[in-house]
């Protein structure tokens, strides 16, 4: 079985690198082969769940209209969308499911003994028929106050995966993020390529970050994302030993100037996890609000709302 899996991510080069639409699946040593990802489609008919009937393309918009009619806060969201230069007001996500979907490791992303050993599931999409996607942001390099204001004013949920070697420059910034309802999760202490390390070294990276987040922010994370998306059996064994319950990867990655896609058809799907990074003008040709603008303009145009990942897990 596969020992490690990765899609080339912007965190690999520190400056939003990664080949357009490339995916890799490698061994524990990180070897991999590139796969195609071209032929983008647009339109609300996109986003069916594979093997299922089409999701209601107008559902998120209908819910958004209903909420808009019943909430005076909608006027503030309209004003915020205009202030931040969005093409449309972001759609409001439906209520999260009362019964959480069963999480299973994506085919081809397993390690030996994955199910037998009860290792955390590794997935890129959450099972749902809701037209929602989940925004996740990694590392912690950029600490832009404008980003915090933008997300609060627009009421857009997201999940953070943090590495201590970057976060420790300003723990307070991420405390303010937590106070706004953002869940802070584990991206290791030092953002190292984990399959290159021994089991014990991997455990120190993962458990050490668990300790940091608990000490600084009051709660040990349940979610873990391996740097670069690279992992092996020891990674998942160590994650389980450190109290990790799930390993969300991603199906798309958004930058200031482009999107990268794991799937060949470049289509968003209900429940897709989208990756970005805490990066600014020193790494990208733009700011975090610029990245969020690109992200929201596409997902809103395609009839998707942004939901909170933890509400579905």
Tab-separated table of C-alpha atoms in Angstrom:
chain	number	residue	atom	x	y	z
A	1	UNK	CA	0.000	0.000	0.000
A	2	UNK	CA	0.944	3.645	-0.325
A	3	UNK	CA	3.391	4.799	2.322
A	4	UNK	CA	2.987	8.541	1.825
A	5	UNK	CA	0.897	10.962	-0.194
A	6	UNK	CA	1.346	14.586	-1.204
A	7	UNK	CA	0.126	17.272	-3.560
A	8	UNK	CA	2.768	19.912	-4.231
A	9	UNK	CA	1.922	22.739	-1.851
A	10	UNK	CA	2.898	26.359	-1.552
A	11	UNK	CA	4.434	25.629	1.811
A	12	UNK	CA	7.123	23.571	0.086
A	13	UNK	CA	8.926	26.590	-1.292
A	14	UNK	CA	7.801	29.181	1.203
A	15	UNK	CA	6.679	31.538	-1.540
A	16	UNK	CA	3.535	30.033	-2.987
A	17	UNK	CA	5.367	27.494	-5.119
A	18	UNK	CA	3.949	24.290	-6.514
A	19	UNK	CA	3.242	23.415	-10.101
A	20	UNK	CA	-0.145	24.459	-11.453
A	21	UNK	CA	-2.586	21.624	-10.906
A	22	UNK	CA	0.093	19.088	-10.022
A	23	UNK	CA	-0.328	16.136	-7.729
A	24	UNK	CA	2.231	13.722	-6.380
A	25	UNK	CA	2.069	10.421	-4.613
A	26	UNK	CA	5.411	9.351	-3.166
A	27	UNK	CA	7.124	6.799	-0.980
A	28	UNK	CA	8.278	7.392	2.555
A	29	UNK	CA	11.314	9.093	1.049
A	30	UNK	CA	9.051	11.573	-0.744
A	31	UNK	CA	9.445	10.229	-4.282
A	32	UNK	CA	6.478	10.909	-6.556
A	33	UNK	CA	5.209	11.388	-10.072
A	34	UNK	CA	3.286	14.327	-11.425
A	35	UNK	CA	-0.298	13.968	-12.552
A	36	UNK	CA	-2.397	16.102	-14.918
A	37	UNK	CA	-4.960	18.638	-13.779
A	38	UNK	CA	-6.418	20.686	-16.624
A	39	UNK	CA	-9.732	21.519	-18.272
A	40	UNK	CA	-11.427	23.784	-15.733
A	41	UNK	CA	-15.196	23.973	-15.876
A	42	UNK	CA	-17.428	26.690	-14.498
A	43	UNK	CA	-21.124	26.677	-13.613
A	44	UNK	CA	-23.486	25.735	-10.874
A	45	UNK	CA	-24.011	22.228	-12.223
A	46	UNK	CA	-20.478	21.403	-11.060
A	47	UNK	CA	-20.013	19.971	-7.662
A	48	UNK	CA	-21.898	16.698	-7.724
A	49	UNK	CA	-20.747	14.100	-5.318
A	50	UNK	CA	-19.158	11.208	-7.133
A	51	UNK	CA	-21.546	8.298	-7.345
A	52	UNK	CA	-24.442	10.364	-6.015
A	53	UNK	CA	-27.158	12.564	-7.408
A	54	UNK	CA	-26.373	16.231	-8.056
A	55	UNK	CA	-26.366	18.540	-5.059
A	56	UNK	CA	-28.947	21.320	-5.214
A	57	UNK	CA	-27.049	24.065	-7.020
A	58	UNK	CA	-29.421	26.773	-5.776
A	59	UNK	CA	-29.634	25.559	-2.188
A	60	UNK	CA	-26.871	27.693	-0.733
A	61	UNK	CA	-28.153	30.776	-2.540
A	62	UNK	CA	-31.715	30.144	-1.365
A	63	UNK	CA	-30.510	29.758	2.197
A	64	UNK	CA	-28.472	32.926	1.884
A	65	UNK	CA	-31.503	34.869	0.637
A	66	UNK	CA	-33.605	33.538	3.512
A	67	UNK	CA	-30.985	34.524	6.049
A	68	UNK	CA	-30.600	37.912	4.398
A	69	UNK	CA	-34.322	38.617	4.750
A	70	UNK	CA	-34.352	37.659	8.417
A	71	UNK	CA	-31.108	39.179	9.662
A	72	UNK	CA	-30.339	42.893	9.896
A	73	UNK	CA	-26.705	41.783	9.888
A	74	UNK	CA	-27.006	41.178	6.158
A	75	UNK	CA	-26.660	44.902	5.492
A	76	UNK	CA	-23.347	44.859	7.312
A	77	UNK	CA	-22.183	41.897	5.236
A	78	UNK	CA	-23.183	43.692	2.020
A	79	UNK	CA	-21.197	46.717	3.120
A	80	UNK	CA	-18.247	44.544	4.101
A	81	UNK	CA	-18.257	42.748	0.738
A	82	UNK	CA	-18.153	46.106	-1.013
A	83	UNK	CA	-15.459	47.435	1.305
A	84	UNK	CA	-13.233	44.411	0.671
A	85	UNK	CA	-13.763	44.494	-3.081
A	86	UNK	CA	-15.722	41.270	-3.527
A	87	UNK	CA	-17.788	40.639	-6.623
A	88	UNK	CA	-20.681	39.236	-4.546
A	89	UNK	CA	-21.666	38.834	-0.918
A	90	UNK	CA	-20.374	35.450	0.301
A	91	UNK	CA	-23.060	32.831	0.749
A	92	UNK	CA	-24.004	31.684	4.227
A	93	UNK	CA	-23.447	28.013	4.947
A	94	UNK	CA	-26.407	25.846	5.945
A	95	UNK	CA	-26.680	24.482	9.451
A	96	UNK	CA	-24.091	21.748	10.023
A	97	UNK	CA	-25.336	18.173	10.013
A	98	UNK	CA	-26.688	16.849	13.300
A	99	UNK	CA	-25.099	13.511	12.474
A	100	UNK	CA	-21.486	13.866	11.427
A	101	UNK	CA	-20.420	12.008	8.273
A	102	UNK	CA	-18.236	8.942	8.575
A	103	UNK	CA	-14.670	9.825	7.692
A	104	UNK	CA	-12.691	7.334	5.647
A	105	UNK	CA	-9.221	7.521	4.214
A	106	UNK	CA	-9.241	8.449	0.544
A	107	UNK	CA	-8.416	5.541	-1.740
A	108	UNK	CA	-4.718	5.540	-2.521
A	109	UNK	CA	-3.847	7.506	0.605
A	110	UNK	CA	-3.716	4.504	2.939
A	111	UNK	CA	-0.656	3.170	4.728
A	112	UNK	CA	-0.043	-0.456	5.686
A	113	UNK	CA	-2.325	-1.453	8.550
A	114	UNK	CA	-4.287	1.780	8.331
A	115	UNK	CA	-7.676	0.394	9.342
A	116	UNK	CA	-6.373	-2.542	11.367
A	117	UNK	CA	-4.346	-0.216	13.601
A	118	UNK	CA	-7.109	2.384	13.844
A	119	UNK	CA	-4.899	5.136	12.420
A	120	UNK	CA	-6.432	8.576	11.794
A	121	UNK	CA	-8.268	8.905	8.470
A	122	UNK	CA	-6.569	10.945	5.736
A	123	UNK	CA	-8.997	12.729	3.409
A	124	UNK	CA	-9.285	15.637	0.991
A	125	UNK	CA	-13.075	16.027	0.907
A	126	UNK	CA	-15.694	15.696	3.634
A	127	UNK	CA	-18.769	13.629	2.669
A	128	UNK	CA	-21.718	16.025	2.291
A	129	UNK	CA	-24.428	16.996	-0.183
A	130	UNK	CA	-24.298	20.615	0.949
A	131	UNK	CA	-22.666	22.966	-1.546
A	132	UNK	CA	-19.985	23.958	0.917
A	133	UNK	CA	-16.198	24.059	0.901
A	134	UNK	CA	-13.799	24.414	3.822
A	135	UNK	CA	-10.968	26.952	3.952
A	136	UNK	CA	-7.830	25.889	5.807
A	137	UNK	CA	-4.724	28.057	6.230
A	138	UNK	CA	-1.275	26.703	7.103
A	139	UNK	CA	1.939	27.602	8.898
A	140	UNK	CA	1.642	31.083	10.486
A	141	UNK	CA	4.311	33.144	8.705
A	142	UNK	CA	2.176	36.202	7.896
A	143	UNK	CA	0.339	37.958	10.717
A	144	UNK	CA	-1.797	40.500	8.917
A	145	UNK	CA	-4.316	42.433	11.071
A	146	UNK	CA	-6.295	43.295	7.932
A	147	UNK	CA	-6.896	39.603	7.335
A	148	UNK	CA	-8.451	39.200	10.796
A	149	UNK	CA	-10.713	42.203	10.195
A	150	UNK	CA	-11.759	40.976	6.771
A	151	UNK	CA	-12.724	37.504	7.945
A	152	UNK	CA	-14.603	38.854	10.960
A	153	UNK	CA	-16.520	41.450	8.968
A	154	UNK	CA	-17.443	38.956	6.254
A	155	UNK	CA	-18.184	36.180	8.780
A	156	UNK	CA	-16.152	33.664	6.792
A	157	UNK	CA	-15.074	30.596	8.823
A	158	UNK	CA	-11.678	28.960	8.410
A	159	UNK	CA	-9.368	26.532	10.182
A	160	UNK	CA	-5.690	27.178	10.990
A	161	UNK	CA	-2.874	24.612	11.020
A	162	UNK	CA	0.084	26.141	12.846
A	163	UNK	CA	3.830	25.516	13.124
A	164	UNK	CA	5.495	26.802	16.274
A	165	UNK	CA	8.711	28.050	14.670
A	166	UNK	CA	6.585	30.706	12.928
A	167	UNK	CA	3.774	31.191	15.438
A	168	UNK	CA	6.140	31.948	18.327
A	169	UNK	CA	7.019	35.279	16.716
A	170	UNK	CA	3.585	36.520	17.834
A	171	UNK	CA	1.479	34.097	19.871
A	172	UNK	CA	-0.953	36.935	20.559
A	173	UNK	CA	-1.999	37.230	16.922
A	174	UNK	CA	-3.283	33.675	16.920
A	175	UNK	CA	-4.926	34.174	20.317
A	176	UNK	CA	-6.982	36.935	18.699
A	177	UNK	CA	-7.804	34.495	15.928
A	178	UNK	CA	-8.908	31.890	18.480
A	179	UNK	CA	-11.038	34.508	20.234
A	180	UNK	CA	-12.884	35.020	16.948
A	181	UNK	CA	-13.871	31.342	16.942
A	182	UNK	CA	-11.095	29.910	14.754
A	183	UNK	CA	-9.869	26.447	15.743
A	184	UNK	CA	-6.068	26.216	15.928
A	185	UNK	CA	-4.676	22.862	14.817
A	186	UNK	CA	-1.357	21.058	14.503
A	187	UNK	CA	1.157	21.543	11.667
A	188	UNK	CA	4.205	20.398	13.726
A	189	UNK	CA	6.823	22.342	15.640
A	190	UNK	CA	9.306	22.972	12.832
A	191	UNK	CA	7.597	22.064	9.542
A	192	UNK	CA	10.002	19.279	8.681
A	193	UNK	CA	9.569	16.537	6.075
A	194	UNK	CA	8.256	13.914	8.455
A	195	UNK	CA	8.874	10.692	6.485
A	196	UNK	CA	12.595	11.516	6.600
A	197	UNK	CA	12.517	11.312	10.398
A	198	UNK	CA	12.387	8.398	12.815
A	199	UNK	CA	9.149	7.531	14.574
A	200	UNK	CA	10.378	9.155	17.790
A	201	UNK	CA	11.427	12.335	15.997
A	202	UNK	CA	8.057	12.535	14.260
A	203	UNK	CA	6.320	12.066	17.580
A	204	UNK	CA	8.333	14.920	19.094
A	205	UNK	CA	7.298	17.194	16.225
A	206	UNK	CA	3.610	16.336	16.557
A	207	UNK	CA	3.226	15.931	20.308
A	208	UNK	CA	5.416	18.983	20.881
A	209	UNK	CA	3.018	21.121	18.862
A	210	UNK	CA	0.091	19.618	20.749
A	211	UNK	CA	1.751	20.834	23.956
A	212	UNK	CA	2.389	24.324	22.566
A	213	UNK	CA	-1.192	24.832	21.410
A	214	UNK	CA	-2.597	23.533	24.689
A	215	UNK	CA	-0.291	25.774	26.739
A	216	UNK	CA	-0.828	28.908	24.659
A	217	UNK	CA	-4.445	28.497	23.573
A	218	UNK	CA	-6.037	26.155	26.092
A	219	UNK	CA	-6.960	23.075	24.065
A	220	UNK	CA	-5.133	20.188	22.415
A	221	UNK	CA	-6.025	19.894	18.726
A	222	UNK	CA	-7.882	16.944	17.251
A	223	UNK	CA	-6.695	17.686	13.701
A	224	UNK	CA	-3.216	17.443	12.211
A	225	UNK	CA	-1.833	18.244	8.776
A	226	UNK	CA	1.645	16.971	7.899
A	227	UNK	CA	3.973	19.524	6.282
A	228	UNK	CA	3.877	19.400	2.475
A	229	UNK	CA	1.144	16.751	2.774
A	230	UNK	CA	3.880	14.108	3.248
A	231	UNK	CA	3.372	11.280	5.708
A	232	UNK	CA	4.103	7.604	6.244
A	233	UNK	CA	2.865	4.930	8.619
A	234	UNK	CA	5.050	6.251	11.449
A	235	UNK	CA	3.555	9.721	10.958
A	236	UNK	CA	0.036	8.427	11.496
A	237	UNK	CA	1.106	6.193	14.375
A	238	UNK	CA	2.742	9.179	16.061
A	239	UNK	CA	-0.269	11.384	15.375
A	240	UNK	CA	-2.572	8.831	16.979
A	241	UNK	CA	-0.274	8.563	20.015
A	242	UNK	CA	-0.417	12.355	20.356
A	243	UNK	CA	-4.223	12.388	20.416
A	244	UNK	CA	-4.899	13.287	16.786
A	245	UNK	CA	-8.247	12.040	15.468
A	246	UNK	CA	-8.112	13.031	11.780
A	247	UNK	CA	-5.680	14.196	9.096
A	248	UNK	CA	-7.368	16.575	6.617
A	249	UNK	CA	-5.326	17.239	3.494
A	250	UNK	CA	-6.824	19.275	0.631
A	251	UNK	CA	-8.358	19.065	-2.813
A	252	UNK	CA	-7.537	22.600	-3.984
A	253	UNK	CA	-4.961	25.222	-3.076
A	254	UNK	CA	-5.534	28.947	-3.535
A	255	UNK	CA	-2.844	31.595	-3.917
A	256	UNK	CA	-2.987	35.327	-4.586
A	257	UNK	CA	-2.719	34.784	-8.337
A	258	UNK	CA	-4.107	31.303	-9.073
A	259	UNK	CA	-5.759	28.082	-7.965
A	260	UNK	CA	-4.128	24.640	-8.049
A	261	UNK	CA	-6.321	21.529	-8.233
A	262	UNK	CA	-5.798	17.915	-7.281
A	263	UNK	CA	-8.523	16.629	-9.614
A	264	UNK	CA	-7.979	16.544	-13.366
A	265	UNK	CA	-11.273	18.316	-14.136
A	266	UNK	CA	-10.374	21.260	-11.849
A	267	UNK	CA	-13.924	21.246	-10.481
A	268	UNK	CA	-14.985	22.142	-6.966
A	269	UNK	CA	-16.976	19.419	-5.226
A	270	UNK	CA	-19.268	19.561	-2.183
A	271	UNK	CA	-17.141	19.153	0.927
A	272	UNK	CA	-13.801	19.991	-0.692
A	273	UNK	CA	-11.040	21.163	1.613
A	274	UNK	CA	-9.147	24.177	0.257
A	275	UNK	CA	-5.604	24.974	1.374
A	276	UNK	CA	-3.885	28.331	1.574
A	277	UNK	CA	-1.056	29.797	3.673
A	278	UNK	CA	-0.386	32.666	6.025
A	279	UNK	CA	1.716	34.574	3.493
A	280	UNK	CA	1.970	38.199	2.423
A	281	UNK	CA	3.759	40.479	0.017
A	282	UNK	CA	7.208	39.281	1.055
A	283	UNK	CA	6.321	35.851	-0.404
A	284	UNK	CA	3.416	36.538	-2.758
A	285	UNK	CA	2.570	39.253	-5.236
A	286	UNK	CA	-0.182	40.442	-2.943
A	287	UNK	CA	-1.672	40.251	0.538
A	288	UNK	CA	-3.777	37.748	2.467
A	289	UNK	CA	-6.917	39.822	1.774
A	290	UNK	CA	-6.026	39.573	-1.925
A	291	UNK	CA	-5.898	35.774	-1.585
A	292	UNK	CA	-9.221	35.695	0.250
A	293	UNK	CA	-10.782	37.877	-2.442
A	294	UNK	CA	-9.709	35.396	-5.136
A	295	UNK	CA	-10.979	32.492	-3.036
A	296	UNK	CA	-14.370	33.997	-2.243
A	297	UNK	CA	-15.040	35.334	-5.723
A	298	UNK	CA	-14.656	31.866	-7.251
A	299	UNK	CA	-16.538	29.824	-4.665
A	300	UNK	CA	-19.396	32.329	-4.479
A	301	UNK	CA	-19.721	32.529	-8.263
A	302	UNK	CA	-20.020	28.744	-8.352
A	303	UNK	CA	-22.769	28.689	-5.729
A	304	UNK	CA	-20.674	27.443	-2.811
A	305	UNK	CA	-20.708	28.665	0.767
A	306	UNK	CA	-17.749	28.418	3.131
A	307	UNK	CA	-18.477	26.229	6.160
A	308	UNK	CA	-16.553	25.533	9.336
A	309	UNK	CA	-14.593	22.299	8.959
A	310	UNK	CA	-14.929	21.249	12.581
A	311	UNK	CA	-18.734	21.430	12.338
A	312	UNK	CA	-18.645	18.506	9.890
A	313	UNK	CA	-16.113	16.313	11.675
